[in-house]
Amino acid sequence: MRHVIFVYAVDGGLFNSLTHYVHKVVSPKTYSCDLCTLTNGMLGTKREWAQFIRELGVKTEFLHRNEFVERYPKAQQNFPAVFTSSEDAELKVLITSAELGACRDLAGLISLVGERVK
């Protein structure tokens, strides 16, 4: 495993970031990105998540949906999702969108990622 790629179910960019922030504040139950909801609070990345990522022991990358699709146009997947990339740049799904959606809290996500990366 060369590295782990976390892909949000939202597009990047300033306008999109502002729109997503407002959506999470106004209607958090209808926000579509489980990865964002679990790992980010209103003021950015949750401290526990940031510490877990630092200590994970593999290179990690975080991409918005549009960035991922631009870089990996042949990859077919629902988002959010987590992928691994091997030395030959082959992508494999590590955690599906449904599995992310089943995580009830950050501790559940941390446990799942930790198990899959080992």
Backbone as a printed PyTorch tensor [residue, N CA C, xyz], in Angstrom:
tensor([[[  0.8460,  -1.1660,   0.0000],
         [  0.0000,   0.0000,   0.0000],
         [  0.8980,   1.2380,   0.0000]],

        [[  0.8050,   2.0180,  -1.0440],
         [  1.6030,   3.2330,  -1.1400],
         [  1.0150,   4.3380,  -0.2760]],

        [[ -0.2840,   4.5750,  -0.4170],
         [ -0.9380,   5.5490,   0.4450],
         [ -2.4500,   5.3690,   0.4450]],

        [[ -3.0970,   6.0730,   1.3730],
         [ -4.5380,   6.0000,   1.5400],
         [ -5.1330,   7.3300,   1.0870]],

        [[ -6.1750,   7.2500,   0.2640],
         [ -6.8170,   8.4460,  -0.2710],
         [ -8.2450,   8.5170,   0.2560]],

        [[ -8.5350,   9.5530,   1.0030],
         [ -9.8740,   9.8150,   1.5150],
         [-10.5490,  10.7780,   0.5480]],

        [[-11.7380,  10.4170,   0.0660],
         [-12.4290,  11.2610,  -0.9090],
         [-13.7750,  11.6970,  -0.3430]],

        [[-13.9280,  13.0130,  -0.2410],
         [-15.1810,  13.5870,   0.2430],
         [-16.2480,  13.5230,  -0.8460]],

        [[-17.5000,  13.5520,  -0.4550],
         [-18.6230,  13.4920,  -1.3990],
         [-19.0410,  14.8790,  -1.8570]],

        [[-18.1530,  15.8360,  -1.7410],
         [-18.4510,  17.2130,  -2.1420],
         [-17.3100,  17.7180,  -3.0100]],

        [[-17.6150,  18.7140,  -3.8220],
         [-16.5980,  19.3180,  -4.6710],
         [-15.8490,  20.3950,  -3.9020]],

        [[-14.5900,  20.5980,  -4.2760],
         [-13.7650,  21.6080,  -3.6410],
         [-13.9250,  22.9640,  -4.2930]],

        [[-13.2520,  23.9400,  -3.7550],
         [-13.3090,  25.3080,  -4.2540],
         [-13.9290,  26.2170,  -3.2080]],

        [[-13.6350,  27.4930,  -3.3000],
         [-14.0880,  28.4530,  -2.2950],
         [-15.6040,  28.5180,  -2.1900]],

        [[-16.2970,  28.6690,  -3.3150],
         [-17.7510,  28.7630,  -3.2850],
         [-18.3670,  27.4960,  -2.7020]],

        [[-17.8840,  26.3490,  -3.1670],
         [-18.4060,  25.0760,  -2.6630],
         [-18.1400,  24.9230,  -1.1680]],

        [[-16.9640,  25.3220,  -0.7180],
         [-16.6350,  25.2260,   0.7090],
         [-17.5970,  26.0640,   1.5480]],

        [[-17.8800,  27.2700,   1.0960],
         [-18.8150,  28.1300,   1.8190],
         [-20.2180,  27.5350,   1.8210]],

        [[-20.6390,  27.0260,   0.6900],
         [-21.9610,  26.4190,   0.5710],
         [-22.0850,  25.2120,   1.4980]],

        [[-21.0630,  24.3720,   1.5320],
         [-21.1000,  23.1840,   2.3920],
         [-21.1150,  23.5730,   3.8680]],

        [[-20.3560,  24.5840,   4.2230],
         [-20.3210,  25.0430,   5.6160],
         [-21.7130,  25.5020,   6.0560]],

        [[-22.3500,  26.3150,   5.2270],
         [-23.6960,  26.8010,   5.5520],
         [-24.6750,  25.6390,   5.6380]],

        [[-24.5880,  24.7030,   4.7170],
         [-25.4740,  23.5390,   4.7250],
         [-25.3230,  22.7560,   6.0270]],

        [[-24.0810,  22.5320,   6.4590],
         [-23.8500,  21.7750,   7.6970],
         [-24.4130,  22.5050,   8.9140]],

        [[-24.4000,  23.8330,   8.8860],
         [-24.9300,  24.6130,  10.0030],
         [-26.4540,  24.6230,   9.9830]],

        [[-27.0290,  24.8870,   8.8240],
         [-28.4760,  25.0550,   8.6940],
         [-29.2250,  23.7270,   8.7360]],

        [[-28.6870,  22.7270,   8.0640],
         [-29.4000,  21.4490,   7.9640],
         [-28.4310,  20.2690,   8.0280]],

        [[-27.8290,  20.0460,   9.1870],
         [-26.8000,  18.9980,   9.2850],
         [-27.3210,  17.5910,   8.9900]],

        [[-28.5810,  17.3110,   9.2470],
         [-29.1160,  15.9600,   9.0180],
         [-29.2300,  15.6210,   7.5330]],

        [[-29.2640,  16.6410,   6.6750],
         [-29.3750,  16.3850,   5.2400],
         [-28.0470,  16.5570,   4.5120]],

        [[-26.9750,  16.7840,   5.2630],
         [-25.6680,  16.9560,   4.6380],
         [-25.2060,  15.6190,   4.0720]],

        [[-24.7210,  15.6130,   2.8410],
         [-24.4950,  14.3640,   2.1040],
         [-23.1340,  13.7050,   2.2860]],

        [[-22.2000,  14.3330,   2.9740],
         [-20.8690,  13.7350,   3.0780],
         [-20.6270,  13.2090,   4.4850]],

        [[-20.7750,  11.8870,   4.6370],
         [-20.5570,  11.2630,   5.9450],
         [-19.1100,  11.4300,   6.4200]],

        [[-18.1620,  11.4020,   5.4990],
         [-16.7650,  11.5730,   5.8730],
         [-16.5350,  12.9630,   6.4700]],

        [[-17.1020,  13.9790,   5.8490],
         [-16.9870,  15.3500,   6.3770],
         [-17.6390,  15.4480,   7.7540]],

        [[-18.8190,  14.9000,   7.8740],
         [-19.5710,  14.9790,   9.1200],
         [-18.8170,  14.3220,  10.2640]],

        [[-18.2090,  13.1720,  10.0000],
         [-17.4970,  12.4440,  11.0490],
         [-16.1660,  13.0800,  11.4380]],

        [[-15.4610,  13.6530,  10.4740],
         [-14.0860,  14.0960,  10.7290],
         [-13.9210,  15.5860,  10.9560]],

        [[-14.9360,  16.3690,  10.6410],
         [-14.8320,  17.8190,  10.7500],
         [-15.9300,  18.3980,  11.6170]],

        [[-15.5570,  19.3570,  12.4280],
         [-16.5180,  20.1310,  13.1970],
         [-16.7250,  21.4660,  12.5030]],

        [[-17.3680,  22.3820,  13.1680],
         [-17.6180,  23.6970,  12.5870],
         [-16.3300,  24.5060,  12.4040]],

        [[-15.2970,  24.1820,  13.1560],
         [-14.0550,  24.9480,  13.0840],
         [-12.9300,  24.1920,  12.3850]],

        [[-13.2570,  23.1320,  11.6730],
         [-12.2400,  22.3910,  10.9380],
         [-12.1160,  20.9550,  11.4100]],

        [[-10.9810,  20.3660,  11.1040],
         [-10.7230,  18.9660,  11.4110],
         [-10.7370,  18.7230,  12.9190]],

        [[-11.4290,  17.6630,  13.3110],
         [-11.4860,  17.3030,  14.7300],
         [-10.0990,  16.8560,  15.1920]],

        [[ -9.7200,  17.2690,  16.3850],
         [ -8.3880,  17.0070,  16.9350],
         [ -8.0910,  15.5080,  16.9950]],

        [[ -9.0560,  14.7150,  17.4410],
         [ -8.8490,  13.2640,  17.5690],
         [ -8.5610,  12.6320,  16.2040]],

        [[ -9.2470,  13.0850,  15.1710],
         [ -9.0500,  12.5760,  13.8170],
         [ -7.6550,  12.9650,  13.2980]],

        [[ -7.2840,  14.2180,  13.4930],
         [ -5.9710,  14.6860,  13.0390],
         [ -4.8470,  13.8920,  13.7020]],

        [[ -4.9900,  13.6190,  14.9750],
         [ -3.9750,  12.8320,  15.6950],
         [ -3.9270,  11.4020,  15.1530]],

        [[ -5.0870,  10.8010,  14.9230],
         [ -5.1490,   9.4400,  14.3730],
         [ -4.4380,   9.3820,  13.0180]],

        [[ -4.7000,  10.3400,  12.1480],
         [ -4.0910,  10.3600,  10.8170],
         [ -2.5750,  10.5080,  10.9260]],

        [[ -2.1110,  11.3800,  11.8230],
         [ -0.6640,  11.5530,  12.0170],
         [  0.0020,  10.2550,  12.4600]],

        [[ -0.6900,   9.4670,  13.2700],
         [ -0.1210,   8.2490,  13.8420],
         [ -0.4490,   6.9870,  13.0410]],

        [[ -1.1520,   7.1240,  11.9250],
         [ -1.6030,   5.9650,  11.1540],
         [ -0.4520,   5.1550,  10.5720]],

        [[  0.6440,   5.7910,  10.2420],
         [  1.8050,   5.0650,   9.7420],
         [  1.8500,   4.8840,   8.2380]],

        [[  0.9260,   5.4990,   7.5170],
         [  0.9570,   5.4840,   6.0520],
         [  0.6810,   6.8950,   5.5460]],

        [[  1.1300,   7.1480,   4.3410],
         [  0.8730,   8.4470,   3.7190],
         [ -0.6270,   8.5540,   3.4440]],

        [[ -1.1940,   9.7090,   3.7390],
         [ -2.6120,   9.9260,   3.4900],
         [ -2.8060,  11.1530,   2.6070]],

        [[ -3.9120,  11.1380,   1.9020],
         [ -4.2670,  12.2610,   1.0390],
         [ -5.7700,  12.4500,   1.1410]],

        [[ -6.2020,  13.6980,   1.1380],
         [ -7.6240,  14.0210,   1.2090],
         [ -7.9930,  14.8070,  -0.0360]],

        [[ -8.9670,  14.2950,  -0.7790],
         [ -9.4010,  14.9380,  -2.0170],
         [-10.9050,  15.1810,  -1.9910]],

        [[-11.3050,  16.2630,  -2.6420],
         [-12.7240,  16.4690,  -2.8820],
         [-13.1140,  15.6310,  -4.0980]],

        [[-14.3940,  15.3900,  -4.2540],
         [-14.8920,  14.5450,  -5.3480],
         [-14.3620,  15.0040,  -6.7040]],

        [[-14.4670,  16.2940,  -7.0250],
         [-14.0350,  16.7810,  -8.3350],
         [-12.5280,  16.6080,  -8.5430]],

        [[-11.7460,  16.7390,  -7.4880],
         [-10.2980,  16.5500,  -7.5870],
         [ -9.9620,  15.0830,  -7.8620]],

        [[-10.6690,  14.1900,  -7.1900],
         [-10.4420,  12.7580,  -7.3830],
         [-10.8120,  12.3310,  -8.8030]],

        [[-11.9760,  12.7650,  -9.2760],
         [-12.4420,  12.3860, -10.6100],
         [-11.4970,  12.9210, -11.6820]],

        [[-10.9660,  14.0990, -11.4590],
         [-10.0130,  14.6650, -12.4140],
         [ -8.7230,  13.8420, -12.4480]],

        [[ -8.2580,  13.4190, -11.3020],
         [ -7.0030,  12.6640, -11.2150],
         [ -7.1720,  11.2000, -11.6240]],

        [[ -8.3380,  10.6160, -11.2860],
         [ -8.5940,   9.1960, -11.5630],
         [ -9.9050,   9.0530, -12.3400]],

        [[ -9.9300,   9.4750, -13.5940],
         [-11.1950,   9.4830, -14.3490],
         [-11.8240,   8.1080, -14.5740]],

        [[-11.0380,   7.0410, -14.5120],
         [-11.5850,   5.6990, -14.7510],
         [-12.1680,   5.0610, -13.4970]],

        [[-11.8890,   5.6130, -12.3540],
         [-12.3810,   5.0330, -11.0980],
         [-13.8810,   5.2740, -10.9770]],

        [[-14.6040,   4.2210, -10.7460],
         [-16.0500,   4.2960, -10.5870],
         [-16.4010,   3.9670,  -9.1460]],

        [[-16.9800,   4.9190,  -8.4380],
         [-17.2970,   4.7030,  -7.0310],
         [-18.2610,   5.7620,  -6.5510]],

        [[-19.1000,   5.3950,  -5.6090],
         [-19.9200,   6.3820,  -4.9160],
         [-19.0500,   7.0450,  -3.8650]],

        [[-19.3380,   8.2840,  -3.5710],
         [-18.5540,   9.0320,  -2.5980],
         [-19.4330,   9.4460,  -1.4280]],

        [[-18.8270,   9.5920,  -0.2580],
         [-17.4210,   9.5100,   0.0690],
         [-16.9270,   8.0710,   0.0320]],

        [[-15.6290,   7.9210,  -0.0610],
         [-15.0130,   6.5980,  -0.0650],
         [-13.5400,   6.7570,   0.3040]],

        [[-12.9130,   5.6200,   0.6130],
         [-11.4860,   5.6140,   0.9390],
         [-10.8280,   4.5790,   0.0390]],

        [[ -9.7100,   4.9670,  -0.5580],
         [ -8.9940,   4.1140,  -1.4970],
         [ -7.5620,   3.8920,  -1.0210]],

        [[ -6.9520,   2.8410,  -1.5500],
         [ -5.5100,   2.6710,  -1.4090],
         [ -4.9160,   2.7450,  -2.8010]],

        [[ -3.7100,   3.2340,  -2.8520],
         [ -2.9790,   3.3060,  -4.1010],
         [ -1.6890,   2.5250,  -3.9190]],

        [[ -1.4160,   1.6040,  -4.8410],
         [ -0.2150,   0.7820,  -4.7520],
         [  0.9400,   1.4550,  -5.4920]],

        [[  2.0930,   0.8170,  -5.4640],
         [  3.2800,   1.3620,  -6.1260],
         [  3.0500,   1.5850,  -7.6160]],

        [[  2.2440,   0.7310,  -8.2380],
         [  1.9750,   0.8860,  -9.6700],
         [  0.7690,   1.7890,  -9.9310]],

        [[  0.3420,   2.5420,  -8.8990],
         [ -0.7510,   3.5220,  -8.9710],
         [ -2.1230,   2.8790,  -9.1690]],

        [[ -2.2250,   1.5800,  -8.9180],
         [ -3.5200,   0.9160,  -9.0060],
         [ -4.3530,   1.2860,  -7.7750]],

        [[ -5.5920,   1.6920,  -8.0300],
         [ -6.5020,   2.0540,  -6.9440],
         [ -7.3430,   0.8640,  -6.5290]],

        [[ -7.5680,   0.7510,  -5.2370],
         [ -8.4780,  -0.2570,  -4.6970],
         [ -9.3290,   0.4250,  -3.6470]],

        [[-10.5900,   0.0420,  -3.5980],
         [-11.4840,   0.6020,  -2.5850],
         [-11.1400,  -0.0290,  -1.2400]],

        [[-10.8810,   0.8030,  -0.2610],
         [-10.5820,   0.3470,   1.0880],
         [-11.8480,   0.3840,   1.9460]],

        [[-12.6230,   1.4550,   1.8020],
         [-13.8740,   1.6150,   2.5400],
         [-14.9010,   2.2440,   1.5990]],

        [[-16.0380,   1.6180,   1.4600],
         [-17.0780,   2.1120,   0.5550],
         [-17.8880,   3.2340,   1.1960]],

        [[-18.6630,   3.8790,   0.3760],
         [-19.5680,   4.9250,   0.8490],
         [-20.5680,   4.3680,   1.8620]],

        [[-21.0820,   3.1850,   1.5960],
         [-22.0440,   2.5540,   2.5190],
         [-21.3920,   2.2530,   3.8690]],

        [[-20.1450,   1.7970,   3.8340],
         [-19.4470,   1.5050,   5.0860],
         [-19.1800,   2.7790,   5.8840]],

        [[-18.8480,   3.8630,   5.1880],
         [-18.6740,   5.1460,   5.8780],
         [-19.9930,   5.6060,   6.4860]],

        [[-21.0720,   5.4230,   5.7310],
         [-22.3840,   5.8060,   6.2190],
         [-22.8280,   5.0150,   7.4310]],

        [[-22.3120,   3.8130,   7.5690],
         [-22.6770,   2.9610,   8.7070],
         [-21.9120,   3.3260,   9.9770]],

        [[-20.8600,   4.1230,   9.8490],
         [-20.1070,   4.5540,  11.0350],
         [-20.9680,   5.5410,  11.8190]],

        [[-21.2250,   5.2160,  13.0590],
         [-22.0970,   6.0540,  13.8900],
         [-21.3830,   7.2690,  14.4730]],

        [[-20.0580,   7.1640,  14.6160],
         [-19.3090,   8.2600,  15.2260],
         [-17.8540,   8.1860,  14.7870]],

        [[-17.0740,   9.1530,  15.2230],
         [-15.6670,   9.2040,  14.8380],
         [-14.9010,   7.9910,  15.3360]],

        [[-15.2100,   7.5240,  16.5310],
         [-14.5250,   6.3380,  17.0650],
         [-14.7430,   5.1300,  16.1520]],

        [[-15.9380,   4.9860,  15.6210],
         [-16.2280,   3.8980,  14.6960],
         [-15.4290,   4.0090,  13.4130]],

        [[-15.3090,   5.2270,  12.8980],
         [-14.5190,   5.4420,  11.6890],
         [-13.0460,   5.1520,  11.9480]],

        [[-12.5350,   5.6370,  13.0570],
         [-11.1320,   5.3910,  13.4060],
         [-10.8550,   3.8900,  13.5090]],

        [[-11.7580,   3.1700,  14.1410],
         [-11.6050,   1.7220,  14.2720],
         [-11.5980,   1.0470,  12.9000]],

        [[-12.5270,   1.4320,  12.0430],
         [-12.6360,   0.8450,  10.7050],
         [-11.3870,   1.1210,   9.8730]],

        [[-10.9570,   2.3680,   9.8490],
         [ -9.7580,   2.7200,   9.0670],
         [ -8.5390,   1.9660,   9.6220]],

        [[ -8.3980,   1.9620,  10.9340],
         [ -7.2680,   1.2650,  11.5460],
         [ -7.2240,  -0.2130,  11.1810]],

        [[ -8.3800,  -0.8720,  11.1960],
         [ -8.4500,  -2.2990,  10.8290],
         [ -8.0740,  -2.5310,   9.3740]],

        [[ -8.5860,  -1.6850,   8.4930],
         [ -8.3760,  -1.8790,   7.0560],
         [ -6.9530,  -1.5460,   6.6170]],

        [[ -6.3240,  -0.6130,   7.2880],
         [ -4.9720,  -0.2190,   6.8840],
         [ -3.9510,  -1.2610,   7.2920]],

        [[ -4.2200,  -2.0100,   8.3570],
         [ -3.2600,  -3.0140,   8.8480],
         [ -2.9830,  -4.0910,   7.8340]]])
